[in-house]
CSV table of C-alpha atoms in Angstrom, one decimal:
chain,number,residue,atom,x,y,z
A,1,MET,CA,-34.5,-73.7,-34.3
A,2,PRO,CA,-32.8,-74.8,-31.1
A,3,SER,CA,-29.4,-73.2,-30.7
A,4,ILE,CA,-26.6,-75.1,-29.1
A,5,THR,CA,-23.2,-73.6,-28.3
A,6,PHE,CA,-20.1,-75.9,-27.8
A,7,LEU,CA,-17.4,-74.2,-25.7
A,8,GLY,CA,-14.1,-76.0,-26.1
A,9,ALA,CA,-15.3,-77.5,-29.3
A,10,GLY,CA,-11.7,-78.3,-30.2
A,11,SER,CA,-12.1,-81.3,-28.0
A,12,VAL,CA,-12.9,-82.9,-31.3
A,13,VAL,CA,-13.5,-86.5,-30.3
A,14,PHE,CA,-16.0,-85.4,-27.7
A,15,THR,CA,-17.6,-82.9,-30.0
A,16,ARG,CA,-18.1,-85.7,-32.6
A,17,GLN,CA,-19.7,-88.0,-30.0
A,18,LEU,CA,-22.1,-85.3,-28.7
A,19,LEU,CA,-23.1,-84.3,-32.2
A,20,THR,CA,-23.6,-87.9,-33.3
A,21,ASP,CA,-25.9,-88.5,-30.3
A,22,LEU,CA,-27.9,-85.3,-31.0
A,23,LEU,CA,-28.4,-85.9,-34.7
A,24,ARG,CA,-29.5,-89.5,-34.2
A,25,PHE,CA,-32.6,-88.1,-32.5
A,26,ASP,CA,-34.7,-88.0,-35.7
A,27,ASP,CA,-37.6,-86.1,-34.0
A,28,LEU,CA,-35.4,-83.1,-33.3
A,29,PRO,CA,-35.9,-80.0,-35.5
A,30,VAL,CA,-33.0,-78.5,-37.5
A,31,LEU,CA,-30.4,-77.5,-35.0
A,32,ASP,CA,-28.2,-74.4,-34.9
A,33,ILE,CA,-24.7,-75.5,-33.8
A,34,ALA,CA,-22.3,-72.8,-32.8
A,35,LEU,CA,-18.7,-73.9,-32.1
A,36,HIS,CA,-16.1,-72.0,-30.1
A,37,ASP,CA,-12.5,-72.6,-29.2
A,38,VAL,CA,-9.5,-70.5,-28.5
A,39,ASP,CA,-7.3,-72.5,-30.9
A,40,ALA,CA,-8.1,-71.7,-34.6
A,41,ASN,CA,-6.8,-75.0,-35.9
A,42,ARG,CA,-8.8,-77.1,-33.5
A,43,LEU,CA,-11.9,-75.0,-34.2
A,44,GLU,CA,-11.6,-75.6,-37.9
A,45,VAL,CA,-11.3,-79.3,-37.4
A,46,ALA,CA,-14.4,-79.1,-35.1
A,47,ARG,CA,-16.3,-77.3,-37.8
A,48,LEU,CA,-15.4,-79.9,-40.4
A,49,THR,CA,-16.3,-82.6,-37.9
A,50,ALA,CA,-19.8,-81.2,-37.4
A,51,LEU,CA,-20.4,-81.0,-41.2
A,52,ASN,CA,-19.1,-84.5,-41.7
A,53,VAL,CA,-21.2,-86.0,-38.9
A,54,ALA,CA,-24.3,-84.2,-40.3
A,55,ARG,CA,-23.6,-85.5,-43.8
A,56,GLN,CA,-23.1,-89.1,-42.7
A,57,LEU,CA,-26.4,-89.0,-40.7
A,58,ASP,CA,-28.2,-87.2,-43.5
A,59,ARG,CA,-29.3,-84.4,-41.2
A,60,GLU,CA,-29.7,-80.7,-41.9
A,61,VAL,CA,-27.8,-78.5,-39.5
A,62,ARG,CA,-26.6,-74.9,-39.4
A,63,VAL,CA,-23.0,-74.9,-38.3
A,64,THR,CA,-21.0,-71.7,-37.3
A,65,ALA,CA,-17.6,-71.5,-35.8
A,66,SER,CA,-16.1,-68.5,-34.0
A,67,LEU,CA,-13.0,-67.6,-32.0
A,68,ASP,CA,-15.2,-65.0,-30.3
A,69,ARG,CA,-17.0,-66.5,-27.4
A,70,ARG,CA,-19.6,-63.8,-27.2
A,71,GLU,CA,-20.5,-64.3,-30.8
A,72,ALA,CA,-20.8,-68.1,-30.3
A,73,LEU,CA,-23.1,-67.5,-27.3
A,74,THR,CA,-25.5,-65.2,-29.1
A,75,GLY,CA,-29.0,-66.8,-29.2
A,76,ALA,CA,-27.9,-70.0,-27.3
A,77,ASP,CA,-30.6,-72.1,-25.7
A,78,PHE,CA,-28.0,-74.7,-24.5
A,79,VAL,CA,-24.3,-74.1,-23.7
A,80,ILE,CA,-22.2,-77.3,-23.5
A,81,ASN,CA,-19.0,-76.7,-21.7
A,82,MET,CA,-16.0,-79.0,-22.3
A,83,ILE,CA,-13.0,-76.6,-22.0
A,84,GLN,CA,-9.7,-77.7,-20.7
A,85,VAL,CA,-7.7,-74.7,-19.5
A,86,GLY,CA,-4.0,-75.2,-20.1
A,87,GLY,CA,-4.5,-78.4,-22.2
A,88,ILE,CA,-2.3,-81.4,-22.0
A,89,ASP,CA,0.8,-79.3,-21.0
A,90,ALA,CA,-1.0,-78.2,-17.8
A,91,THR,CA,-2.2,-81.8,-17.2
A,92,LYS,CA,1.3,-83.1,-17.3
A,93,VAL,CA,2.5,-80.5,-14.8
A,94,ASP,CA,-0.4,-81.4,-12.4
A,95,LEU,CA,0.7,-85.1,-12.5
A,96,GLU,CA,4.5,-85.1,-13.0
A,97,LEU,CA,5.5,-82.3,-10.6
A,98,PRO,CA,3.8,-83.9,-7.6
A,99,ALA,CA,5.1,-87.4,-8.7
A,100,ALA,CA,8.6,-86.0,-8.6
A,101,LYS,CA,8.0,-85.2,-4.9
A,102,GLY,CA,6.6,-88.6,-4.2
A,103,LEU,CA,2.9,-87.8,-4.5
A,104,LYS,CA,1.3,-90.2,-6.9
A,105,GLN,CA,-2.0,-89.6,-8.8
A,106,THR,CA,-3.7,-91.5,-11.5
A,107,ILE,CA,-6.0,-89.0,-13.3
A,108,GLY,CA,-5.6,-85.8,-11.2
A,109,ASP,CA,-8.4,-83.8,-12.8
A,110,THR,CA,-11.1,-83.9,-10.1
A,111,THR,CA,-9.6,-84.3,-6.6
A,112,GLY,CA,-6.3,-84.0,-4.9
A,113,ILE,CA,-3.7,-81.5,-5.8
A,114,GLY,CA,-4.2,-81.9,-9.5
A,115,GLY,CA,-8.0,-81.3,-9.1
A,116,VAL,CA,-7.4,-78.2,-7.0
A,117,PHE,CA,-5.0,-76.6,-9.5
A,118,ARG,CA,-7.2,-77.5,-12.4
A,119,ALA,CA,-10.1,-75.8,-10.7
A,120,LEU,CA,-8.1,-72.7,-9.9
A,121,ARG,CA,-7.2,-72.2,-13.5
A,122,THR,CA,-10.7,-73.0,-14.7
A,123,PHE,CA,-12.6,-70.7,-12.4
A,124,PRO,CA,-11.5,-67.4,-14.1
A,125,VAL,CA,-12.7,-68.7,-17.5
A,126,LEU,CA,-16.0,-69.9,-15.9
A,127,SER,CA,-16.5,-66.4,-14.5
A,128,GLY,CA,-16.0,-64.9,-17.9
A,129,ILE,CA,-18.4,-67.4,-19.5
A,130,ALA,CA,-21.0,-66.7,-16.7
A,131,ALA,CA,-20.7,-62.9,-17.2
A,132,ASP,CA,-21.2,-63.3,-21.0
A,133,MET,CA,-24.2,-65.7,-20.6
A,134,GLN,CA,-25.9,-63.3,-18.1
A,135,GLU,CA,-25.7,-60.6,-20.7
A,136,ILE,CA,-26.2,-62.5,-23.9
A,137,CYS,CA,-28.2,-65.7,-23.2
A,138,PRO,CA,-29.4,-65.5,-19.6
A,139,ASP,CA,-32.1,-68.2,-20.1
A,140,ALA,CA,-29.8,-70.8,-21.6
A,141,TRP,CA,-28.9,-74.1,-19.8
A,142,PHE,CA,-25.3,-74.4,-18.9
A,143,LEU,CA,-24.4,-78.1,-19.3
A,144,ASN,CA,-20.9,-78.7,-17.8
A,145,TYR,CA,-18.6,-81.6,-18.7
A,146,THR,CA,-15.4,-79.9,-17.6
A,147,ASN,CA,-13.6,-81.3,-14.5
A,148,PRO,CA,-13.3,-80.9,-11.6
A,149,MET,CA,-17.0,-81.4,-11.9
A,150,ALA,CA,-18.2,-80.6,-8.4
A,151,MET,CA,-15.9,-77.6,-7.9
A,152,ASN,CA,-16.8,-76.1,-11.3
A,153,VAL,CA,-20.6,-76.4,-10.7
A,154,TRP,CA,-20.0,-75.1,-7.1
A,155,TRP,CA,-18.1,-72.1,-8.6
A,156,MET,CA,-21.0,-71.3,-11.0
A,157,SER,CA,-23.5,-71.5,-8.1
A,158,LYS,CA,-21.5,-68.8,-6.4
A,159,VAL,CA,-20.6,-66.4,-9.2
A,160,ALA,CA,-23.8,-66.9,-11.3
A,161,PRO,CA,-26.6,-68.5,-9.3
A,162,ASP,CA,-29.1,-67.3,-11.8
A,163,ILE,CA,-27.6,-69.4,-14.6
A,164,LYS,CA,-29.2,-72.8,-15.0
A,165,THR,CA,-26.1,-75.0,-14.4
A,166,VAL,CA,-25.9,-78.8,-14.2
A,167,GLY,CA,-22.9,-81.0,-14.3
A,168,LEU,CA,-23.0,-84.1,-16.4
A,169,CYS,CA,-20.9,-87.3,-16.1
A,170,HIS,CA,-21.7,-90.7,-17.5
A,171,SER,CA,-19.9,-92.7,-14.8
A,172,VAL,CA,-23.0,-94.0,-13.2
A,173,TYR,CA,-24.3,-95.5,-16.4
A,174,TRP,CA,-21.0,-97.1,-17.4
A,175,THR,CA,-20.6,-98.5,-13.9
A,176,VAL,CA,-23.9,-100.3,-14.1
A,177,ASN,CA,-23.2,-101.3,-17.7
A,178,ASP,CA,-19.9,-103.0,-16.7
A,179,LEU,CA,-21.4,-104.6,-13.5
A,180,CYS,CA,-24.3,-106.1,-15.5
A,181,GLU,CA,-21.8,-107.6,-17.9
A,182,LEU,CA,-19.7,-108.9,-15.0
A,183,VAL,CA,-22.7,-110.8,-13.4
A,184,GLY,CA,-24.2,-111.9,-16.7
A,185,VAL,CA,-27.4,-109.8,-16.6
A,186,PRO,CA,-28.6,-107.7,-19.5
A,187,LEU,CA,-28.5,-104.0,-18.8
A,188,GLU,CA,-31.8,-103.5,-20.5
A,189,GLY,CA,-34.6,-103.7,-18.0
A,190,THR,CA,-32.4,-103.0,-15.0
A,191,HIS,CA,-33.4,-100.3,-12.5
A,192,TYR,CA,-30.5,-98.4,-11.0
A,193,ARG,CA,-29.9,-95.2,-9.0
A,194,ALA,CA,-26.9,-93.7,-7.3
A,195,ALA,CA,-26.2,-90.7,-5.1
A,196,GLY,CA,-23.2,-89.0,-3.5
A,197,VAL,CA,-20.6,-86.8,-5.2
A,198,ASN,CA,-19.2,-86.9,-8.7
A,199,HIS,CA,-16.8,-89.9,-9.2
A,200,GLN,CA,-17.7,-91.1,-5.7
A,201,SER,CA,-21.4,-91.8,-5.8
A,202,TRP,CA,-22.8,-95.0,-4.3
A,203,LEU,CA,-25.0,-97.4,-6.2
A,204,THR,CA,-27.8,-98.0,-3.8
A,205,GLU,CA,-30.5,-99.3,-6.2
A,206,TRP,CA,-29.6,-102.0,-8.7
A,207,SER,CA,-32.2,-104.6,-9.6
A,208,ARG,CA,-33.9,-106.4,-12.5
A,209,ASP,CA,-37.5,-107.6,-12.4
A,210,GLY,CA,-37.6,-106.7,-8.7
A,211,GLU,CA,-34.5,-108.8,-7.9
A,212,ASP,CA,-31.6,-107.2,-6.1
A,213,LEU,CA,-28.5,-107.8,-8.1
A,214,TYR,CA,-26.0,-107.1,-5.3
A,215,PRO,CA,-25.9,-110.8,-4.1
A,216,LEU,CA,-24.8,-111.8,-7.6
A,217,LEU,CA,-22.0,-109.3,-7.5
A,218,ARG,CA,-20.8,-110.4,-4.0
A,219,ALA,CA,-20.7,-114.0,-5.1
A,220,ARG,CA,-18.8,-113.1,-8.3
A,221,ILE,CA,-16.2,-111.1,-6.4
A,222,ASP,CA,-15.9,-113.7,-3.6
A,223,ALA,CA,-15.2,-116.4,-6.2
A,224,ASP,CA,-12.5,-114.5,-8.1
A,225,PRO,CA,-9.2,-113.6,-6.3
A,226,ASP,CA,-8.3,-111.4,-9.4
A,227,LEU,CA,-11.4,-109.3,-8.9
A,228,GLN,CA,-10.5,-108.8,-5.3
A,229,ARG,CA,-7.4,-107.0,-6.4
A,230,ARG,CA,-9.4,-104.1,-7.8
A,231,VAL,CA,-9.8,-100.9,-6.0
A,232,ARG,CA,-13.6,-100.7,-6.4
A,233,ALA,CA,-14.1,-104.3,-5.2
A,234,GLU,CA,-12.1,-103.4,-2.1
A,235,MET,CA,-14.2,-100.3,-1.5
A,236,PHE,CA,-17.4,-102.3,-2.0
A,237,ARG,CA,-16.3,-104.9,0.5
A,238,ARG,CA,-15.4,-102.3,3.1
A,239,ILE,CA,-18.3,-99.7,2.5
A,240,GLY,CA,-21.0,-102.0,1.4
A,241,TYR,CA,-22.0,-100.2,-1.8
A,242,TYR,CA,-20.3,-100.0,-5.1
A,243,PRO,CA,-18.7,-96.7,-6.1
A,244,THR,CA,-19.4,-95.2,-9.5
A,245,GLU,CA,-16.0,-94.4,-10.9
A,246,THR,CA,-13.1,-96.5,-12.3
A,247,SER,CA,-10.7,-98.2,-9.9
A,248,GLU,CA,-7.9,-96.0,-11.1
A,249,HIS,CA,-9.8,-92.7,-10.4
A,250,SER,CA,-11.4,-94.0,-7.2
A,251,SER,CA,-8.0,-94.8,-5.8
A,252,GLU,CA,-7.0,-91.1,-5.5
A,253,TYR,CA,-10.0,-90.1,-3.5
A,254,LEU,CA,-8.8,-92.1,-0.6
A,255,ASP,CA,-5.7,-92.6,1.5
A,256,TRP,CA,-5.9,-96.4,1.2
A,257,PHE,CA,-4.1,-97.1,-2.0
A,258,LEU,CA,-1.5,-94.7,-3.5
A,259,ARG,CA,0.3,-94.2,-0.3
A,260,SER,CA,2.6,-97.2,-0.8
A,261,ASP,CA,4.2,-99.2,-3.6
A,262,ALA,CA,2.9,-102.4,-2.0
A,263,GLN,CA,-0.7,-101.2,-2.3
A,264,ILE,CA,-0.2,-99.9,-5.8
A,265,GLU,CA,1.1,-103.4,-6.8
A,266,ARG,CA,-1.6,-105.3,-4.9
A,267,PHE,CA,-4.4,-103.3,-6.5
A,268,ARG,CA,-2.8,-103.0,-9.9
A,269,ILE,CA,-2.9,-99.2,-10.0
A,270,GLU,CA,-1.2,-97.3,-12.8
A,271,PRO,CA,0.0,-93.9,-11.5
A,272,LEU,CA,0.1,-91.0,-14.1
A,273,GLN,CA,-2.4,-92.9,-16.2
A,274,TYR,CA,-4.1,-89.8,-17.5
A,275,ILE,CA,-1.0,-88.6,-19.3
A,276,ALA,CA,-1.2,-91.6,-21.7
A,277,ILE,CA,-5.0,-91.1,-22.0
A,278,SER,CA,-4.4,-87.4,-22.9
A,279,GLU,CA,-1.8,-88.3,-25.4
A,280,ASP,CA,-4.2,-90.8,-27.0
A,281,ASN,CA,-6.8,-88.0,-27.3
A,282,VAL,CA,-4.2,-85.8,-29.1
A,283,ARG,CA,-3.5,-88.7,-31.5
A,284,GLU,CA,-7.2,-89.1,-32.1
A,285,PHE,CA,-7.5,-85.4,-32.9
A,286,HIS,CA,-4.7,-85.6,-35.5
A,287,GLU,CA,-6.2,-88.7,-37.0
A,288,ALA,CA,-9.6,-87.0,-37.3
A,289,ALA,CA,-7.9,-83.9,-38.9
A,290,ARG,CA,-6.1,-86.2,-41.4
A,291,LEU,CA,-9.3,-88.0,-42.4
A,292,LEU,CA,-11.2,-84.8,-42.9
A,293,GLU,CA,-8.4,-83.2,-44.9
A,294,ALA,CA,-8.3,-86.3,-47.2
A,295,GLY,CA,-12.1,-86.0,-47.7
A,296,GLU,CA,-12.8,-89.2,-45.8
A,297,ASP,CA,-15.5,-89.9,-43.2
A,298,ILE,CA,-14.6,-89.9,-39.5
A,299,PRO,CA,-15.8,-93.0,-37.6
A,300,LEU,CA,-19.0,-92.7,-35.6
A,301,HIS,CA,-19.7,-94.7,-32.5
A,302,ASP,CA,-22.3,-97.5,-32.7
A,303,GLU,CA,-25.9,-96.5,-32.6
A,304,GLY,CA,-26.6,-98.9,-29.8
A,305,ASP,CA,-24.3,-97.1,-27.4
A,306,ALA,CA,-26.0,-94.9,-24.8
A,307,ALA,CA,-26.3,-91.3,-25.7
A,308,GLU,CA,-24.4,-88.8,-23.6
A,309,TYR,CA,-26.5,-86.9,-21.1
A,310,ALA,CA,-26.4,-83.5,-22.8
A,311,PRO,CA,-28.0,-84.7,-26.0
A,312,GLN,CA,-30.6,-86.5,-23.9
A,313,ILE,CA,-31.4,-83.3,-21.9
A,314,ILE,CA,-31.7,-81.3,-25.1
A,315,HIS,CA,-34.0,-83.9,-26.6
A,316,SER,CA,-36.2,-84.1,-23.5
A,317,ILE,CA,-36.6,-80.3,-23.1
A,318,VAL,CA,-37.2,-79.7,-26.9
A,319,THR,CA,-39.6,-82.6,-27.4
A,320,GLY,CA,-41.1,-83.1,-23.9
A,321,THR,CA,-39.9,-86.7,-23.7
A,322,PHE,CA,-39.4,-87.7,-20.1
A,323,ARG,CA,-36.3,-89.6,-19.0
A,324,GLU,CA,-34.2,-90.0,-15.9
A,325,ILE,CA,-30.5,-89.3,-15.7
A,326,HIS,CA,-27.9,-88.4,-13.1
A,327,VAL,CA,-26.8,-84.8,-12.6
A,328,ASN,CA,-24.4,-82.7,-10.4
A,329,VAL,CA,-26.2,-79.8,-8.7
A,330,PRO,CA,-26.0,-77.8,-5.5
A,331,ASN,CA,-27.3,-79.6,-2.5
A,332,HIS,CA,-30.4,-77.7,-1.6
A,333,GLY,CA,-32.3,-80.3,0.4
A,334,LEU,CA,-31.4,-83.2,-1.9
A,335,ILE,CA,-29.0,-85.3,0.3
A,336,ASP,CA,-29.6,-84.6,4.0
A,337,ASN,CA,-26.4,-86.1,5.4
A,338,LEU,CA,-24.1,-84.0,3.1
A,339,PRO,CA,-23.6,-80.3,3.7
A,340,GLU,CA,-26.1,-77.9,2.3
A,341,GLY,CA,-24.9,-75.9,-0.7
A,342,THR,CA,-22.2,-78.3,-1.7
A,343,VAL,CA,-22.4,-80.0,-5.1
A,344,VAL,CA,-23.8,-83.5,-5.1
A,345,GLU,CA,-24.7,-86.2,-7.7
A,346,VAL,CA,-28.3,-87.4,-7.7
A,347,PRO,CA,-30.9,-88.8,-10.1
A,348,ALA,CA,-33.0,-86.2,-12.0
A,349,GLY,CA,-36.1,-86.3,-14.2
A,350,VAL,CA,-35.9,-84.3,-17.4
A,351,ASP,CA,-38.9,-83.1,-19.4
A,352,ALA,CA,-40.2,-80.0,-21.3
A,353,GLU,CA,-40.1,-78.0,-18.1
A,354,GLY,CA,-36.4,-78.6,-17.5
A,355,ILE,CA,-34.3,-80.7,-15.1
A,356,HIS,CA,-35.7,-81.8,-11.7
A,357,PRO,CA,-33.2,-83.3,-9.3
A,358,LEU,CA,-34.6,-86.0,-7.0
A,359,VAL,CA,-34.9,-85.3,-3.3
A,360,TRP,CA,-32.8,-88.3,-2.1
A,361,GLY,CA,-32.7,-88.2,1.7
A,362,SER,CA,-29.7,-90.0,3.2
A,363,ILE,CA,-27.0,-91.9,1.5
A,364,PRO,CA,-25.1,-94.7,3.3
A,365,ALA,CA,-23.4,-93.3,6.4
A,366,ALA,CA,-19.9,-94.6,5.6
A,367,GLY,CA,-20.2,-93.3,2.0
A,368,ALA,CA,-21.3,-89.9,3.2
A,369,ALA,CA,-18.3,-89.8,5.5
A,370,LEU,CA,-15.9,-90.3,2.6
A,371,ASN,CA,-17.9,-87.8,0.4
A,372,ARG,CA,-17.6,-85.2,3.1
A,373,THR,CA,-13.8,-85.5,3.0
A,374,TYR,CA,-13.8,-84.7,-0.8
A,375,LEU,CA,-16.3,-81.9,-0.3
A,376,SER,CA,-14.0,-80.3,2.3
A,377,VAL,CA,-11.2,-80.2,-0.4
A,378,ALA,CA,-13.7,-78.6,-2.8
A,379,ASP,CA,-15.0,-76.2,-0.3
A,380,LEU,CA,-11.6,-74.8,0.6
A,381,THR,CA,-10.7,-74.6,-3.1
A,382,VAL,CA,-13.8,-72.6,-3.9
A,383,ARG,CA,-13.2,-70.4,-0.8
A,384,ALA,CA,-9.6,-69.8,-1.8
A,385,ALA,CA,-10.6,-68.4,-5.2
A,386,LEU,CA,-13.6,-66.4,-3.9
A,387,GLU,CA,-11.5,-64.8,-1.1
A,388,GLY,CA,-8.2,-64.6,-3.0
A,389,ASP,CA,-6.4,-66.5,-0.2
A,390,PRO,CA,-3.4,-68.6,-1.2
A,391,GLU,CA,-3.3,-70.2,2.3
A,392,LEU,CA,-6.6,-71.8,1.7
A,393,VAL,CA,-5.3,-73.4,-1.5
A,394,ARG,CA,-2.6,-75.2,0.6
A,395,ARG,CA,-5.1,-76.2,3.2
A,396,ALA,CA,-7.4,-77.7,0.6
A,397,VAL,CA,-4.5,-79.9,-0.5
A,398,LEU,CA,-3.6,-80.6,3.2
A,399,VAL,CA,-7.1,-82.1,3.9
A,400,ASP,CA,-6.9,-84.3,0.7
A,401,PRO,CA,-6.5,-87.9,2.0
A,402,ASN,CA,-4.1,-89.0,-0.7
A,403,ALA,CA,-1.8,-85.9,-0.5
A,404,SER,CA,-1.7,-85.9,3.3
A,405,SER,CA,-1.0,-89.7,3.5
A,406,THR,CA,2.2,-89.1,1.4
A,407,LEU,CA,3.6,-85.6,2.1
A,408,THR,CA,4.2,-83.6,5.3
A,409,PRO,CA,2.4,-80.2,5.6
A,410,ALA,CA,5.7,-78.4,4.9
A,411,GLU,CA,6.1,-80.5,1.7
A,412,ILE,CA,2.6,-79.7,0.6
A,413,TRP,CA,3.2,-76.0,1.0
A,414,ASP,CA,6.4,-76.2,-1.0
A,415,LEU,CA,4.7,-78.2,-3.7
A,416,CYS,CA,1.8,-75.8,-4.0
A,417,ASP,CA,4.4,-73.0,-4.4
A,418,GLU,CA,6.0,-74.9,-7.3
A,419,LEU,CA,2.7,-75.6,-9.0
A,420,THR,CA,1.6,-72.0,-8.6
A,421,ALA,CA,4.8,-70.8,-10.3
A,422,ALA,CA,4.4,-73.4,-13.1
A,423,HIS,CA,0.8,-72.4,-13.8
A,424,ALA,CA,1.2,-68.6,-13.1
A,425,ASP,CA,-0.1,-67.5,-16.4
A,426,LEU,CA,-3.3,-69.3,-15.9
A,427,LEU,CA,-4.0,-68.4,-12.2
A,428,PRO,CA,-5.6,-65.3,-10.6
A,429,LYS,CA,-3.1,-62.7,-9.5
A,430,GLU,CA,-4.4,-62.8,-5.9
A,431,LEU,CA,-3.4,-66.5,-5.8
A,432,GLY,CA,0.1,-66.0,-7.1
A,433,GLY,CA,-0.6,-65.9,-10.8
A,434,THR,CA,-0.7,-63.2,-13.4
A,435,LEU,CA,-4.4,-63.1,-14.4
A,436,GLU,CA,-6.6,-60.2,-13.6
A,437,GLY,CA,-10.4,-60.5,-13.7
A,438,PRO,CA,-12.6,-63.0,-15.5
A,439,GLN,CA,-11.2,-64.5,-18.7
């Protein structure tokens, strides 16, 4: 009986989606699902969600729920991580406090000052998870969905290199899905691959029946002034390859867009967008709780929608079914024009033997140059936490293109001081917080 542990299972909407995808694989054996969260109310809703999904899909599962992480990890073959340290309150601080100083972000969970501080409060919990896994389930796969993706996978590679860690993000798939719709080509039958860093990979292979689909995209954009006012279309025009994250999120990786109100208006960017998204997620949680309490079924996504990567990985390893996905892993000879040991996003084959990242070679030179800027932010953030050096936190934000295009170095230092104080109960003591040791 394969055993799957969900950490942060109180992210009920995502838990529901992953379980639905898993249980729709009718050739999987009975699954042992262990749910963990630090919030008892959310954990109970997650437990009821799992039972409801299984009943709707007429699948037998064994569901347990525990506030004790170590108990939930016992016997795990796969550990799916989707924690959000600090929840929506911390997210609002990450976005609103910088905005009050003139620094605009859209999502703020992966790069920039928001990504840096989210990473710093997530690292201590990851260290605790890693220590527990090394003792309790050392052979389990650690499947990470938590952002900032590259920084979190990088951290795990430093504190627990023996744990089989991969980062999972569906942005490559949804980018291709949307582009196929845009140019009027069915997604089914297309061949696509991308490589780079999470949320800034470059779609270098995109074809159908041997025909390169990029000329169709260029023609579509050239003919539509409205499309030309999208961040990703502008990046495509200037770099030559399409990036694999939404325009809103892509905008904060660069210094081209959020630096001025004129650019924000021209490219129709919505600063602080993630606050509304987070509030929608909270409303979805409460609606799911209401339905379950009333004895009603929660809605499941359409069967035709693509399964998330974690269920696909579990299915491939358990059944031996080969498939190709995209993963985030340390760069050990995978992309030769990005720094060794950093975390990159590449295609990977999955089968009964595990996950096999593709040795890619070089990505487009201009794309690699932009990737290296983000990897510098991530590198300094990881070093800051490893060395307990608050100055490196500030230098990480200083080299972020969006932050440095808006604020002076002195203003960045002051803002980091304020964010440190605001997040003190979630940050390590050596970085100005109050936490001691892994969590």
